[in-house]
Protein backbone atom coordinates (compact mmCIF):
# COMPACT_ATOMS: atom_id res chain seq x y z
CA MET A 1 0.09 0.00 0.09
CA ALA A 2 2.92 2.36 0.60
CA GLY A 3 4.17 1.98 -2.69
CA MET A 4 1.06 3.28 -4.25
CA ALA A 5 1.43 6.75 -5.77
CA PRO A 6 -1.07 9.54 -4.38
CA PRO A 7 -3.63 11.14 -6.76
CA SER A 8 -1.90 14.14 -8.61
CA THR A 9 -2.34 17.51 -7.29
CA SER A 10 -0.38 19.45 -9.89
CA PRO A 11 -2.05 22.69 -11.21
CA MET A 12 -2.11 21.08 -14.62
CA GLY A 13 -4.31 18.31 -13.11
CA ALA A 14 -6.73 20.67 -11.40
CA LYS A 15 -7.72 22.00 -14.96
CA GLY A 16 -10.53 19.91 -15.92
CA PRO A 17 -11.61 19.44 -19.51
CA GLU A 18 -14.23 22.49 -19.14
CA ALA A 19 -11.47 24.76 -18.05
CA ALA A 20 -9.16 23.84 -21.05
CA SER A 21 -11.88 24.02 -23.54
CA SER A 22 -13.24 27.38 -22.29
CA LYS A 23 -12.54 30.26 -24.72
CA PRO A 24 -12.72 34.09 -24.06
CA ASP A 25 -15.81 35.84 -25.38
CA GLU A 26 -15.47 37.45 -28.84
CA LYS A 27 -15.31 41.10 -28.73
CA VAL A 28 -17.54 43.05 -30.88
CA ASP A 29 -15.89 45.17 -33.67
CA TYR A 30 -18.19 48.35 -33.63
CA LEU A 31 -16.03 49.71 -36.46
CA ASN A 32 -17.13 46.67 -38.76
CA LEU A 33 -20.74 46.20 -38.17
CA PRO A 34 -23.06 44.77 -40.90
CA CYS A 35 -25.37 47.06 -43.11
CA PRO A 36 -28.92 47.14 -42.21
CA ILE A 37 -31.90 46.66 -44.61
CA PRO A 38 -33.61 49.81 -45.67
CA TYR A 39 -35.88 51.37 -43.09
CA GLU A 40 -38.94 50.73 -45.29
CA GLU A 41 -38.22 46.96 -45.20
CA ILE A 42 -37.77 46.26 -41.45
CA HIS A 43 -41.05 44.02 -41.48
CA ARG A 44 -40.30 42.23 -44.69
CA GLU A 45 -40.03 38.66 -43.14
CA ALA A 46 -43.21 39.12 -41.12
CA LEU A 47 -45.04 40.57 -44.36
CA MET A 48 -44.03 37.73 -46.58
CA SER A 49 -45.57 35.31 -44.09
CA LEU A 50 -48.54 36.96 -42.81
CA LYS A 51 -49.63 39.28 -46.01
CA PRO A 52 -49.44 37.20 -49.13
CA GLU A 53 -51.04 38.61 -52.34
CA LEU A 54 -54.70 37.25 -51.67
CA PHE A 55 -57.15 37.47 -54.33
CA GLU A 56 -60.55 36.38 -55.43
CA GLY A 57 -61.53 35.05 -58.81
CA MET A 58 -59.33 33.95 -61.48
CA ARG A 59 -55.94 34.93 -62.68
CA PHE A 60 -53.80 34.03 -65.36
CA ASP A 61 -50.11 35.51 -65.83
CA PHE A 62 -48.05 34.72 -68.68
CA THR A 63 -44.31 35.81 -69.18
CA LYS A 64 -42.25 35.56 -72.31
CA GLY A 65 -38.56 36.44 -72.34
CA LEU A 66 -37.57 37.91 -75.68
CA ASN A 67 -33.78 38.03 -74.71
CA PRO A 68 -31.82 37.88 -71.40
CA LYS A 69 -32.84 41.40 -70.51
CA PHE A 70 -36.19 42.18 -72.30
CA ALA A 71 -39.54 40.27 -71.45
CA LEU A 72 -43.12 40.91 -72.08
CA SER A 73 -46.15 39.78 -69.71
CA HIS A 74 -49.82 39.31 -70.10
CA SER A 75 -52.21 39.17 -67.25
CA VAL A 76 -55.98 38.30 -67.37
CA PHE A 77 -58.30 38.68 -64.10
CA MET A 78 -61.73 37.86 -63.72
CA GLY A 79 -63.37 38.27 -60.17
CA PRO A 80 -65.56 40.52 -58.05
CA THR A 81 -64.31 43.83 -56.71
CA GLU A 82 -65.52 45.34 -53.48
CA ILE A 83 -67.25 48.70 -53.64
CA PRO A 84 -67.46 51.39 -50.46
CA SER A 85 -70.62 50.96 -48.50
CA GLN A 86 -72.01 52.65 -45.46
CA SER A 87 -73.62 49.22 -44.37
CA THR A 88 -71.87 46.32 -42.71
CA GLU A 89 -72.47 44.10 -45.71
CA THR A 90 -70.02 43.77 -48.29
CA ILE A 91 -71.00 44.75 -51.80
CA LYS A 92 -69.12 43.30 -54.74
CA ILE A 93 -69.64 44.00 -58.59
CA PRO A 94 -68.21 41.37 -61.11
CA THR A 95 -65.37 42.59 -63.18
CA ALA A 96 -62.80 41.57 -65.61
CA HIS A 97 -59.47 43.21 -66.99
CA TYR A 98 -56.47 42.45 -69.20
CA GLU A 99 -53.08 43.93 -68.31
CA PHE A 100 -50.06 44.14 -70.81
CA GLY A 101 -46.68 44.64 -69.43
CA ALA A 102 -42.81 45.05 -70.30
CA ASN A 103 -39.87 44.39 -68.29
CA PHE A 104 -36.29 45.29 -68.81
CA ILE A 105 -33.88 44.01 -66.35
CA ASP A 106 -30.14 44.82 -66.11
CA PRO A 107 -27.60 44.68 -63.50
CA LYS A 108 -27.78 48.15 -62.87
CA LEU A 109 -31.26 49.20 -64.22
CA MET A 110 -34.64 47.86 -63.94
CA LEU A 111 -37.68 49.06 -65.83
CA VAL A 112 -41.32 47.59 -65.24
CA GLY A 113 -44.42 49.07 -66.96
CA ARG A 114 -47.96 47.87 -66.89
CA ILE A 115 -50.93 49.21 -68.72
CA LEU A 116 -54.75 48.04 -68.08
CA THR A 117 -57.72 47.97 -69.92
CA ASP A 118 -59.38 50.76 -67.74
CA GLY A 119 -56.69 53.18 -68.79
CA ARG A 120 -54.43 52.96 -65.67
CA LEU A 121 -50.63 52.86 -66.48
CA ASN A 122 -48.03 51.76 -63.68
CA ALA A 123 -44.30 52.22 -63.87
CA ARG A 124 -41.42 51.55 -61.82
CA VAL A 125 -37.72 52.31 -62.33
CA LYS A 126 -34.69 51.16 -60.07
CA TRP A 127 -31.36 52.40 -61.15
CA ASP A 128 -28.13 51.96 -59.38
CA LEU A 129 -26.40 55.38 -59.85
CA THR A 130 -23.33 54.22 -57.87
CA ASP A 131 -22.20 51.25 -55.83
CA ASN A 132 -23.82 53.00 -52.84
CA LEU A 133 -26.64 55.17 -54.44
CA THR A 134 -29.80 53.78 -55.63
CA MET A 135 -32.67 55.82 -57.24
CA LYS A 136 -36.13 54.08 -57.40
CA ALA A 137 -39.26 55.56 -58.71
CA ASN A 138 -42.88 54.47 -59.41
CA ALA A 139 -45.91 56.19 -60.73
CA GLN A 140 -49.70 55.66 -61.60
CA LEU A 141 -51.45 57.37 -64.23
CA THR A 142 -55.16 57.12 -64.35
CA ASN A 143 -58.08 58.72 -66.10
CA GLU A 144 -59.88 59.93 -62.91
CA PRO A 145 -58.99 63.47 -61.44
CA HIS A 146 -56.56 63.84 -58.60
CA MET A 147 -55.89 59.97 -58.54
CA SER A 148 -52.55 59.79 -60.31
CA HIS A 149 -49.41 59.85 -58.14
CA GLY A 150 -45.73 59.45 -58.34
CA MET A 151 -42.88 58.99 -55.91
CA ALA A 152 -39.03 59.05 -56.07
CA THR A 153 -36.81 57.58 -53.49
CA PHE A 154 -33.09 57.94 -53.03
CA ASP A 155 -31.14 54.99 -51.15
CA TYR A 156 -27.76 55.54 -49.80
CA LYS A 157 -25.85 52.33 -48.56
CA GLY A 158 -23.11 53.12 -46.18
CA ARG A 159 -21.08 50.77 -44.41
CA ASP A 160 -23.17 50.01 -41.41
CA TYR A 161 -25.99 52.47 -42.01
CA ARG A 162 -28.78 53.35 -44.82
CA ALA A 163 -30.37 56.56 -45.53
CA GLN A 164 -33.42 57.53 -47.77
CA PHE A 165 -34.96 60.42 -48.94
CA GLN A 166 -38.47 60.61 -50.61
CA VAL A 167 -40.30 63.04 -52.81
CA GLY A 168 -43.54 62.74 -54.20
CA ASN A 169 -46.59 64.66 -55.76
CA GLY A 170 -48.78 66.54 -53.21
CA ALA A 171 -45.74 68.10 -51.93
CA LEU A 172 -44.87 64.96 -50.16
CA LEU A 173 -41.44 64.82 -48.55
CA GLY A 174 -39.68 62.35 -46.32
CA ALA A 175 -36.60 60.94 -44.97
CA SER A 176 -35.26 58.02 -42.93
CA TYR A 177 -32.17 56.56 -41.31
CA ILE A 178 -31.39 53.29 -40.04
CA GLN A 179 -28.04 52.44 -38.00
CA SER A 180 -26.43 49.11 -36.97
CA VAL A 181 -25.57 49.42 -33.20
CA THR A 182 -24.45 45.76 -32.56
CA PRO A 183 -24.03 43.08 -34.87
CA ASN A 184 -27.74 42.00 -34.59
CA LEU A 185 -29.56 45.26 -33.64
CA SER A 186 -30.71 48.27 -35.77
CA LEU A 187 -32.25 51.35 -34.75
CA GLY A 188 -33.81 54.00 -36.94
CA GLY A 189 -36.20 56.80 -37.53
CA GLU A 190 -38.13 58.71 -39.88
CA VAL A 191 -39.79 62.15 -40.73
CA PHE A 192 -42.21 62.97 -43.36
CA TRP A 193 -44.14 66.10 -44.53
CA ALA A 194 -47.51 66.10 -46.68
CA GLY A 195 -47.83 69.51 -47.91
CA GLN A 196 -51.19 68.85 -49.59
CA HIS A 197 -52.63 67.79 -46.42
CA ARG A 198 -50.66 70.03 -44.06
CA LYS A 199 -49.59 66.90 -42.02
CA SER A 200 -46.36 65.97 -40.61
CA GLY A 201 -45.23 63.02 -38.51
CA VAL A 202 -42.07 61.19 -37.10
CA GLY A 203 -41.42 57.59 -36.43
CA TYR A 204 -38.92 55.36 -34.65
CA ALA A 205 -38.02 51.49 -35.20
CA ALA A 206 -35.73 48.75 -33.91
CA ARG A 207 -34.88 45.49 -35.32
CA TYR A 208 -33.11 42.36 -33.67
CA ASN A 209 -32.30 39.49 -36.16
CA THR A 210 -30.41 36.35 -35.76
CA ASP A 211 -30.05 33.25 -37.72
CA LYS A 212 -33.29 31.95 -36.14
CA MET A 213 -35.49 34.88 -35.39
CA VAL A 214 -36.23 38.42 -36.21
CA ALA A 215 -38.30 40.87 -34.03
CA THR A 216 -39.12 44.36 -35.04
CA GLY A 217 -40.96 47.27 -33.32
CA GLN A 218 -42.16 50.48 -34.92
CA VAL A 219 -44.05 53.57 -33.35
CA ALA A 220 -45.07 56.77 -35.06
CA SER A 221 -46.67 59.99 -34.44
CA THR A 222 -49.64 59.20 -36.39
CA GLY A 223 -51.05 56.93 -33.76
CA MET A 224 -49.42 53.48 -35.18
CA VAL A 225 -47.75 50.81 -33.07
CA ALA A 226 -46.45 47.82 -35.00
CA LEU A 227 -44.62 44.91 -33.35
CA ASN A 228 -43.91 41.35 -35.08
CA TYR A 229 -41.72 38.44 -34.60
CA VAL A 230 -40.75 35.60 -36.78
CA GLN A 231 -39.10 32.41 -35.55
CA LYS A 232 -37.46 30.06 -38.06
CA VAL A 233 -38.15 26.58 -37.09
CA SER A 234 -36.33 24.87 -39.65
CA GLU A 235 -34.92 25.53 -43.02
CA LYS A 236 -38.44 24.97 -44.40
CA VAL A 237 -40.81 26.36 -41.56
CA SER A 238 -41.36 29.87 -40.17
CA LEU A 239 -43.82 30.98 -37.68
CA ALA A 240 -44.86 34.56 -37.38
CA THR A 241 -47.05 36.74 -35.21
CA ASP A 242 -47.75 40.60 -35.35
CA LEU A 243 -49.53 43.19 -33.33
CA MET A 244 -50.97 46.34 -34.61
CA TYR A 245 -52.20 49.16 -32.31
CA ASN A 246 -53.49 52.67 -33.07
CA TYR A 247 -53.50 54.61 -29.91
CA MET A 248 -55.44 57.47 -31.60
CA SER A 249 -58.37 55.23 -32.29
CA ARG A 250 -57.92 52.46 -29.66
CA GLU A 251 -57.98 49.59 -32.46
CA VAL A 252 -55.92 46.51 -31.78
CA THR A 253 -55.37 43.78 -34.36
CA SER A 254 -53.01 40.77 -33.73
CA SER A 255 -52.28 37.68 -36.14
CA VAL A 256 -50.39 34.47 -36.07
CA GLY A 257 -49.38 32.58 -39.15
CA TYR A 258 -46.93 30.18 -40.71
CA ASP A 259 -44.68 29.86 -43.77
CA TYR A 260 -44.19 26.30 -45.03
CA ILE A 261 -41.72 25.71 -48.00
CA LEU A 262 -41.99 22.14 -49.48
CA ARG A 263 -39.99 20.73 -52.51
CA GLN A 264 -42.80 21.65 -54.95
CA CYS A 265 -44.80 24.24 -53.29
CA ARG A 266 -45.07 27.01 -50.57
CA LEU A 267 -47.80 27.27 -48.23
CA ARG A 268 -48.72 30.26 -46.16
CA GLY A 269 -51.61 31.02 -43.77
CA LYS A 270 -52.64 33.18 -40.89
CA ILE A 271 -55.71 33.74 -38.47
CA ASP A 272 -56.14 37.18 -36.94
CA SER A 273 -58.22 38.57 -33.95
CA ASN A 274 -61.17 39.75 -36.00
CA GLY A 275 -61.87 36.08 -36.87
CA CYS A 276 -60.29 36.27 -40.47
CA THR A 277 -58.38 33.13 -41.75
CA SER A 278 -56.54 33.11 -44.95
CA THR A 279 -54.39 30.53 -46.83
CA PHE A 280 -52.09 31.07 -49.85
CA LEU A 281 -50.75 28.12 -51.82
CA GLU A 282 -48.20 28.35 -54.77
CA GLU A 283 -47.57 24.86 -56.24
CA ARG A 284 -44.86 24.17 -58.96
CA LEU A 285 -46.23 21.92 -61.50
CA ASN A 286 -43.59 22.06 -63.89
CA MET A 287 -40.47 24.18 -64.96
CA GLY A 288 -42.34 27.71 -65.49
CA LEU A 289 -45.72 26.48 -64.89
CA ASN A 290 -47.11 27.39 -61.32
CA PHE A 291 -50.57 26.89 -59.75
CA ILE A 292 -52.10 29.26 -57.23
CA LEU A 293 -54.85 28.95 -54.70
CA SER A 294 -55.84 31.50 -52.42
CA ALA A 295 -58.83 31.48 -49.74
CA GLU A 296 -59.96 34.04 -47.22
CA ILE A 297 -62.93 33.72 -44.53
CA ASP A 298 -64.03 36.63 -42.58
CA HIS A 299 -66.33 35.10 -39.98
CA ARG A 300 -67.42 38.47 -38.56
CA LYS A 301 -68.47 40.14 -41.86
CA LYS A 302 -69.66 36.67 -43.40
CA ASP A 303 -67.36 37.45 -46.25
CA TYR A 304 -65.85 34.49 -48.28
CA LYS A 305 -63.20 34.75 -50.80
CA PHE A 306 -61.71 32.08 -52.90
CA GLY A 307 -59.24 32.40 -55.85
CA PHE A 308 -57.25 30.44 -58.31
CA GLY A 309 -54.60 31.07 -61.16
CA LEU A 310 -51.97 30.03 -63.44
CA THR A 311 -48.55 31.40 -63.75
CA VAL A 312 -46.71 30.49 -67.01
CA GLY A 313 -43.06 31.67 -67.68
CA GLU A 314 -40.38 32.70 -65.28
């Protein structure tokens, strides 16, 4: 027994595997933060899941590429259109229209135009003036008086910030700024002036994002408070929720939804606090051929909407 060696009590032996494998916390380089997304797009993940492009009736879209940069599109829509009414019942009238479009897409310039049979003309332009400065413009011209409008936006992309300036008809002026303060947190604000209506306002927003979640909050002097949260459960499944509150009118609306991406289709749906349920399905039948189903049920208003469509071309 006397010949047995006692247990080691050296300092090296006192260090367990946990101590040997521990690493110092990584320091944040505040001079090399990522560039945030534009202020107007801080809710984009929640909008993609909770607000798909629902429609009622039948829709057919065909896009034909003439060369790598230029394409023509044709769209046909047939379905009811809601008209304003003072009663609680929803009034719909049957409508149908055809839309012709042209697209020009270049690495630095994008031009999109649409004209409808009722005389409306829509146009969008996106032009990268430099590597950091982008100009975006959109306009809608119509035969109805005082209904045409246009707006131009200048977006400057810095190393860890973005700044935007907007100008539109009706003496509309706006500016926004968003700054990355940590690798995951961005803070921003906006201000606008509508000269035609003699109204102005300011707003503030915060966005926190990781690889698994995105949380955003926005408040404005107009009375709007918007909160949303998106959780990425897996590579194919995301869950989202939002809360909209207007402290002027005391109206509150909240909703929860899902976004499920399968091998050949994408399924999105939600239900909100007003009793409205919706689902949107995009099924890829073949290369360049997609089938669309849209459904929405408003239990409170007893309004039911169903739509289906086909999209041909890429």
